[in-house]
PDB file of C-alpha atoms in Angstrom:
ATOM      1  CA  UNK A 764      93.789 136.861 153.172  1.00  0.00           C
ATOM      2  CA  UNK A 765      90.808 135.411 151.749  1.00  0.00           C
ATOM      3  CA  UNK A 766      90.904 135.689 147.502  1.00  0.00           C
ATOM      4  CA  UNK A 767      87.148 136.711 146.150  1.00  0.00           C
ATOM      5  CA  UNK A 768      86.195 136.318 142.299  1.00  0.00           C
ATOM      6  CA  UNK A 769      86.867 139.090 140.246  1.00  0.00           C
ATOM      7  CA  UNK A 770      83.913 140.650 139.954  1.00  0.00           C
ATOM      8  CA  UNK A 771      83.747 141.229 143.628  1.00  0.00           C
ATOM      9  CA  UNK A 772      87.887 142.544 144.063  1.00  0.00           C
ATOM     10  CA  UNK A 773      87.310 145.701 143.952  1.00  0.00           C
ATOM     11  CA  UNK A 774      83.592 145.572 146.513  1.00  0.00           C
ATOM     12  CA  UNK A 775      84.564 146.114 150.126  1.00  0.00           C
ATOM     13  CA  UNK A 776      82.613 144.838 153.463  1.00  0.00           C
ATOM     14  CA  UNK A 777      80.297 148.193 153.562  1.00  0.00           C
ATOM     15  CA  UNK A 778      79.545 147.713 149.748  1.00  0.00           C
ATOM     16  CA  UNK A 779      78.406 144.061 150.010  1.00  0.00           C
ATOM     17  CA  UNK A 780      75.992 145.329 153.286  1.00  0.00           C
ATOM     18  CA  UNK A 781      74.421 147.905 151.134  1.00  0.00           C
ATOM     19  CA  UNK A 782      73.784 145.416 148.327  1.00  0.00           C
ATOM     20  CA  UNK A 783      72.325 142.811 151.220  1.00  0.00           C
ATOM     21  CA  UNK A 784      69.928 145.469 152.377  1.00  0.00           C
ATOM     22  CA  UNK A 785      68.771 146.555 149.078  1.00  0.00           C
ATOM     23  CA  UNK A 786      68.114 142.847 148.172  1.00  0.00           C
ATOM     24  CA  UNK A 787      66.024 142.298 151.634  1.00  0.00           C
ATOM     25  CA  UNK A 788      64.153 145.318 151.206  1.00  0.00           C
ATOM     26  CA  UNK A 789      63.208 144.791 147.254  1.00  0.00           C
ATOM     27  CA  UNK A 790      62.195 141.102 147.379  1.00  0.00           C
ATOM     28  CA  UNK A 791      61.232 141.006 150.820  1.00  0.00           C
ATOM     29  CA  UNK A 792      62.435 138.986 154.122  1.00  0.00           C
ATOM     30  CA  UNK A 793      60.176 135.753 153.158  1.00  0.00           C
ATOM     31  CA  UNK A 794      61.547 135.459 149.955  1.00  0.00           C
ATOM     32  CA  UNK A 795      64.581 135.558 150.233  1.00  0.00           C
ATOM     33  CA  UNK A 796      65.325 132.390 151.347  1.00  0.00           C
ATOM     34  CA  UNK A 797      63.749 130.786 148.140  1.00  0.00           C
ATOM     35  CA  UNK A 798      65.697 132.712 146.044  1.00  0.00           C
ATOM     36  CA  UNK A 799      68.489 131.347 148.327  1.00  0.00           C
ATOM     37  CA  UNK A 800      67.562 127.877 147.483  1.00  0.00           C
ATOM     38  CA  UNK A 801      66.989 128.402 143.992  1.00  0.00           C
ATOM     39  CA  UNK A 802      69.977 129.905 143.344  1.00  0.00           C
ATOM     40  CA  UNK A 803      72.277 127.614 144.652  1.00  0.00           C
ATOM     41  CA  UNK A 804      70.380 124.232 142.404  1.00  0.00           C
ATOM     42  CA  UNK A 805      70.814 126.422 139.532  1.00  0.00           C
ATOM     43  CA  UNK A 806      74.224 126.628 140.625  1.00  0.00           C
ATOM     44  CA  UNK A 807      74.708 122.815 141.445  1.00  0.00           C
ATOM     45  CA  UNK A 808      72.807 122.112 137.571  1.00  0.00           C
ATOM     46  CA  UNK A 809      76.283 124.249 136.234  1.00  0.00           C
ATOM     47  CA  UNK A 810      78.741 122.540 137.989  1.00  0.00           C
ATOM     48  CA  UNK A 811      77.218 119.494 137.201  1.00  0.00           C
ATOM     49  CA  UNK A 812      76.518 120.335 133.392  1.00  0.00           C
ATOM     50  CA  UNK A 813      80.366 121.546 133.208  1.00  0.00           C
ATOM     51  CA  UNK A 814      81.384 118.976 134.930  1.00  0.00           C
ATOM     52  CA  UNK A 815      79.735 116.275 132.249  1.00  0.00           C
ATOM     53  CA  UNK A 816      81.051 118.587 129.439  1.00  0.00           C
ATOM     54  CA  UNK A 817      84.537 118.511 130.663  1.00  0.00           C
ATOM     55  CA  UNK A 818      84.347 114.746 131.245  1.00  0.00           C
ATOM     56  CA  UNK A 819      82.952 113.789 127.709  1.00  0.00           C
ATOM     57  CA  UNK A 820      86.266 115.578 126.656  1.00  0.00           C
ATOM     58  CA  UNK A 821      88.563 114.049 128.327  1.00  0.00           C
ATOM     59  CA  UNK A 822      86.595 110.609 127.379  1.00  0.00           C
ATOM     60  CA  UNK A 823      86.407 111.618 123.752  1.00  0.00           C
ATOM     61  CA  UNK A 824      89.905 112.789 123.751  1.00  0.00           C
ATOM     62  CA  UNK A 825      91.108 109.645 124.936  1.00  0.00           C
ATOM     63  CA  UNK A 826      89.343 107.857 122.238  1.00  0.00           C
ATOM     64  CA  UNK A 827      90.988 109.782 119.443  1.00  0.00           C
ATOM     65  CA  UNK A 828      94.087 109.336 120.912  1.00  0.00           C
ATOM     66  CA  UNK A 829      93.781 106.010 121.186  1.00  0.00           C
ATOM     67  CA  UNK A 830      92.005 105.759 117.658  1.00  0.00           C
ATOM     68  CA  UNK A 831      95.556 108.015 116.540  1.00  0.00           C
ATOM     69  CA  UNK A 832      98.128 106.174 117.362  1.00  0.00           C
ATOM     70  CA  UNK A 833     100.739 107.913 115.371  1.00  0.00           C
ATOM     71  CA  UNK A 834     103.875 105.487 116.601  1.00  0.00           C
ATOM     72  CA  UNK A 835     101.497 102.642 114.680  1.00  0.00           C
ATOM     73  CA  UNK A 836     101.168 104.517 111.849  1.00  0.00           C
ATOM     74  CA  UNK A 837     104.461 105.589 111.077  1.00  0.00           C
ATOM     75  CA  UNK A 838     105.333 101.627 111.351  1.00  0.00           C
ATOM     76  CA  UNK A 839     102.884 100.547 109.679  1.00  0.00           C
ATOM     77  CA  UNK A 840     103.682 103.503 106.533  1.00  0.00           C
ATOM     78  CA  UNK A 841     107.316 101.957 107.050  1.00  0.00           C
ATOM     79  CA  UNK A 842     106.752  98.712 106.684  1.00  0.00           C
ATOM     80  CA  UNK A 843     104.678  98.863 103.510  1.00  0.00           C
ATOM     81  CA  UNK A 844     107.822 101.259 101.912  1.00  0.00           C
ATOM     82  CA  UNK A 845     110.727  98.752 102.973  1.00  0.00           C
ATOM     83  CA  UNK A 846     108.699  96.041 102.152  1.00  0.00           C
ATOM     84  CA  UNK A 847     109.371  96.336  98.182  1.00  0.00           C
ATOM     85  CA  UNK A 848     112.172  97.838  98.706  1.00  0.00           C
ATOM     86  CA  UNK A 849     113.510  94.921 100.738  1.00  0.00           C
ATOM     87  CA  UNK A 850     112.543  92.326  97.528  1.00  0.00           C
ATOM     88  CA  UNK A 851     114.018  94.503  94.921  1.00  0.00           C
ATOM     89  CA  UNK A 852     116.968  94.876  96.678  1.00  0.00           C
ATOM     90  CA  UNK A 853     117.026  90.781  96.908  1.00  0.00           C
ATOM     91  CA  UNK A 854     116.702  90.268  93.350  1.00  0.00           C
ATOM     92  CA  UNK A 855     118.945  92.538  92.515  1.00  0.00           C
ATOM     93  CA  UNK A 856     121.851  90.951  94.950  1.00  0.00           C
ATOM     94  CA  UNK A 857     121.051  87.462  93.246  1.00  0.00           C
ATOM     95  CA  UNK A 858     121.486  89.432  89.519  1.00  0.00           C
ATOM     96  CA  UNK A 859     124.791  90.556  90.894  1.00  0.00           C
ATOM     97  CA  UNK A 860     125.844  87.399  91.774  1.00  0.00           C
ATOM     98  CA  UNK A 861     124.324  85.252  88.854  1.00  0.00           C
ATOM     99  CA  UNK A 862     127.523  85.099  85.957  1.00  0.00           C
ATOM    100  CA  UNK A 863     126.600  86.696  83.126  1.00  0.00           C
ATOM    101  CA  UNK A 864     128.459  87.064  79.374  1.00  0.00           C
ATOM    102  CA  UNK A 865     128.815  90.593  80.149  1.00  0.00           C
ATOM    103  CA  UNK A 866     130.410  89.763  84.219  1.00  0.00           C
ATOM    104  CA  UNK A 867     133.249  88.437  82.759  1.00  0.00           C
ATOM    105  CA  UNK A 868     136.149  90.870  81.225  1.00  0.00           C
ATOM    106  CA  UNK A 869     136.743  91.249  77.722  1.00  0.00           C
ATOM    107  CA  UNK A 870     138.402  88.075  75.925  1.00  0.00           C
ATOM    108  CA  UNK A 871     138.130  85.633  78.793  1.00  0.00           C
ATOM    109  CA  UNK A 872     136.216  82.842  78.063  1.00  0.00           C
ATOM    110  CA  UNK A 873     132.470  82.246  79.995  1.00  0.00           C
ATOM    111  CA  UNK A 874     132.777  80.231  82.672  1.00  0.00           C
ATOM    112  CA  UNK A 875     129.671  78.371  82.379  1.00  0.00           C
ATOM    113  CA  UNK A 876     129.601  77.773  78.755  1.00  0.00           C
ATOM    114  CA  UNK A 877     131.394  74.562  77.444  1.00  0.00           C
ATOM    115  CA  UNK A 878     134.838  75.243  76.518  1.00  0.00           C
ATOM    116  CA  UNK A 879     135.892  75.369  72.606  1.00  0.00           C
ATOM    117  CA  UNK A 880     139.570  75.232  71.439  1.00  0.00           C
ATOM    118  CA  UNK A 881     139.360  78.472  68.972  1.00  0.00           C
ATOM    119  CA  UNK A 882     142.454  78.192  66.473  1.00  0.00           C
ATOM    120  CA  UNK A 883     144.074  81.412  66.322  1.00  0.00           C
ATOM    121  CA  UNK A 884     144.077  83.049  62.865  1.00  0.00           C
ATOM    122  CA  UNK A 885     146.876  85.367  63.564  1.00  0.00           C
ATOM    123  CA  UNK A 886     149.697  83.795  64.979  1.00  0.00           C
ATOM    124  CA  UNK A 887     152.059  85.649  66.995  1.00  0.00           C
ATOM    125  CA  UNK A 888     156.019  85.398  66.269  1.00  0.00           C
ATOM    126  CA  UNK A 889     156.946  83.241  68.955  1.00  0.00           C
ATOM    127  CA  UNK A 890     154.486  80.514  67.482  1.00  0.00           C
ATOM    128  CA  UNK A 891     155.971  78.721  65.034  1.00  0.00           C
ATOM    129  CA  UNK A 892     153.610  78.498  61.519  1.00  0.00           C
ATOM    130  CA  UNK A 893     152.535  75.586  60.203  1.00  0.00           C
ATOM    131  CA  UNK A 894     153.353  74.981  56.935  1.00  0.00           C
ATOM    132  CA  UNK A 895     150.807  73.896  54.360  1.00  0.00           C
ATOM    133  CA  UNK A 896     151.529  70.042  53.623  1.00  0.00           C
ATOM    134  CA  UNK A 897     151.795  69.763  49.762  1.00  0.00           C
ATOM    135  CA  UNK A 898     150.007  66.489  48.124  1.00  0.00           C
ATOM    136  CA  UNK A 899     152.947  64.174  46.763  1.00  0.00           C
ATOM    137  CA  UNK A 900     150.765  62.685  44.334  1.00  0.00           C
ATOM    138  CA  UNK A 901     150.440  65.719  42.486  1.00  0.00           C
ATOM    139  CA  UNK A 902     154.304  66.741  42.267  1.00  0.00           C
TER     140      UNK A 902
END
């Protein structure tokens, strides 16, 4: 079974005859054939105008895809956020690793500064203390 437009679904054979013959009979049997003819290149100018349409929308479409590339973005957005992040994260790994006064622990002496023999004021009781040598000239 044949499927018509919707328009004509619910018009049956004797329906479409009567239209025919009221057609033929208001315009006329020489006529008819013009209207025919002019009918189906107004017909042909649609298909052909829709057809254009559709096709400068898939070529326009295309363009803004192409012109939104979203993939390039989002690498492009993530390369300008690690970039910084990348260099901070640099200097502060060479800070880490660069001795400082305050890398070392409490007491210790710095490594990289010059050592300097520090007498110690307080001596503890397993040092023996030094006893402070008297003049003999003035005894």
């Amino acid at each position: 079974m044949t499927v018509l437009p919707l328009f004509l679904s619910d018009v049956g054979g004797s329906e479409i005859v009567l239209i025919l013959l009221v057609i033929l009979m208001f315009f006329g049997s020489k006529s008819i054939p013009g209207i025919a003819r002019t009918m189906g290149k107004t017909m042909h100018q649609i298909r052909q105008a829709s057809q254009d349409v559709q096709n400068e929308i898939k070529k326009s479409a295309g363009d803004v895809k192409t012109d939104f590339d979203l993939q390039k973005m989002v690498r492009e957005t993530t390369d300008i956020i690690e970039k910084p992040l990348l260099e901070e994260s640099v200097k502060m790994d060479q800070i880490i690793q660069t001795p400082t006064q305050f890398s070392k622990p409490f007491g210790m002496p710095n490594p990289s500064s010059p050592a300097v023999d520090v007498p110690d004021e307080n001596p503890t009781l397993d040092q023996p203390v030094e006893e402070p040598k008297k003049d003999l000239a003035q005894e």
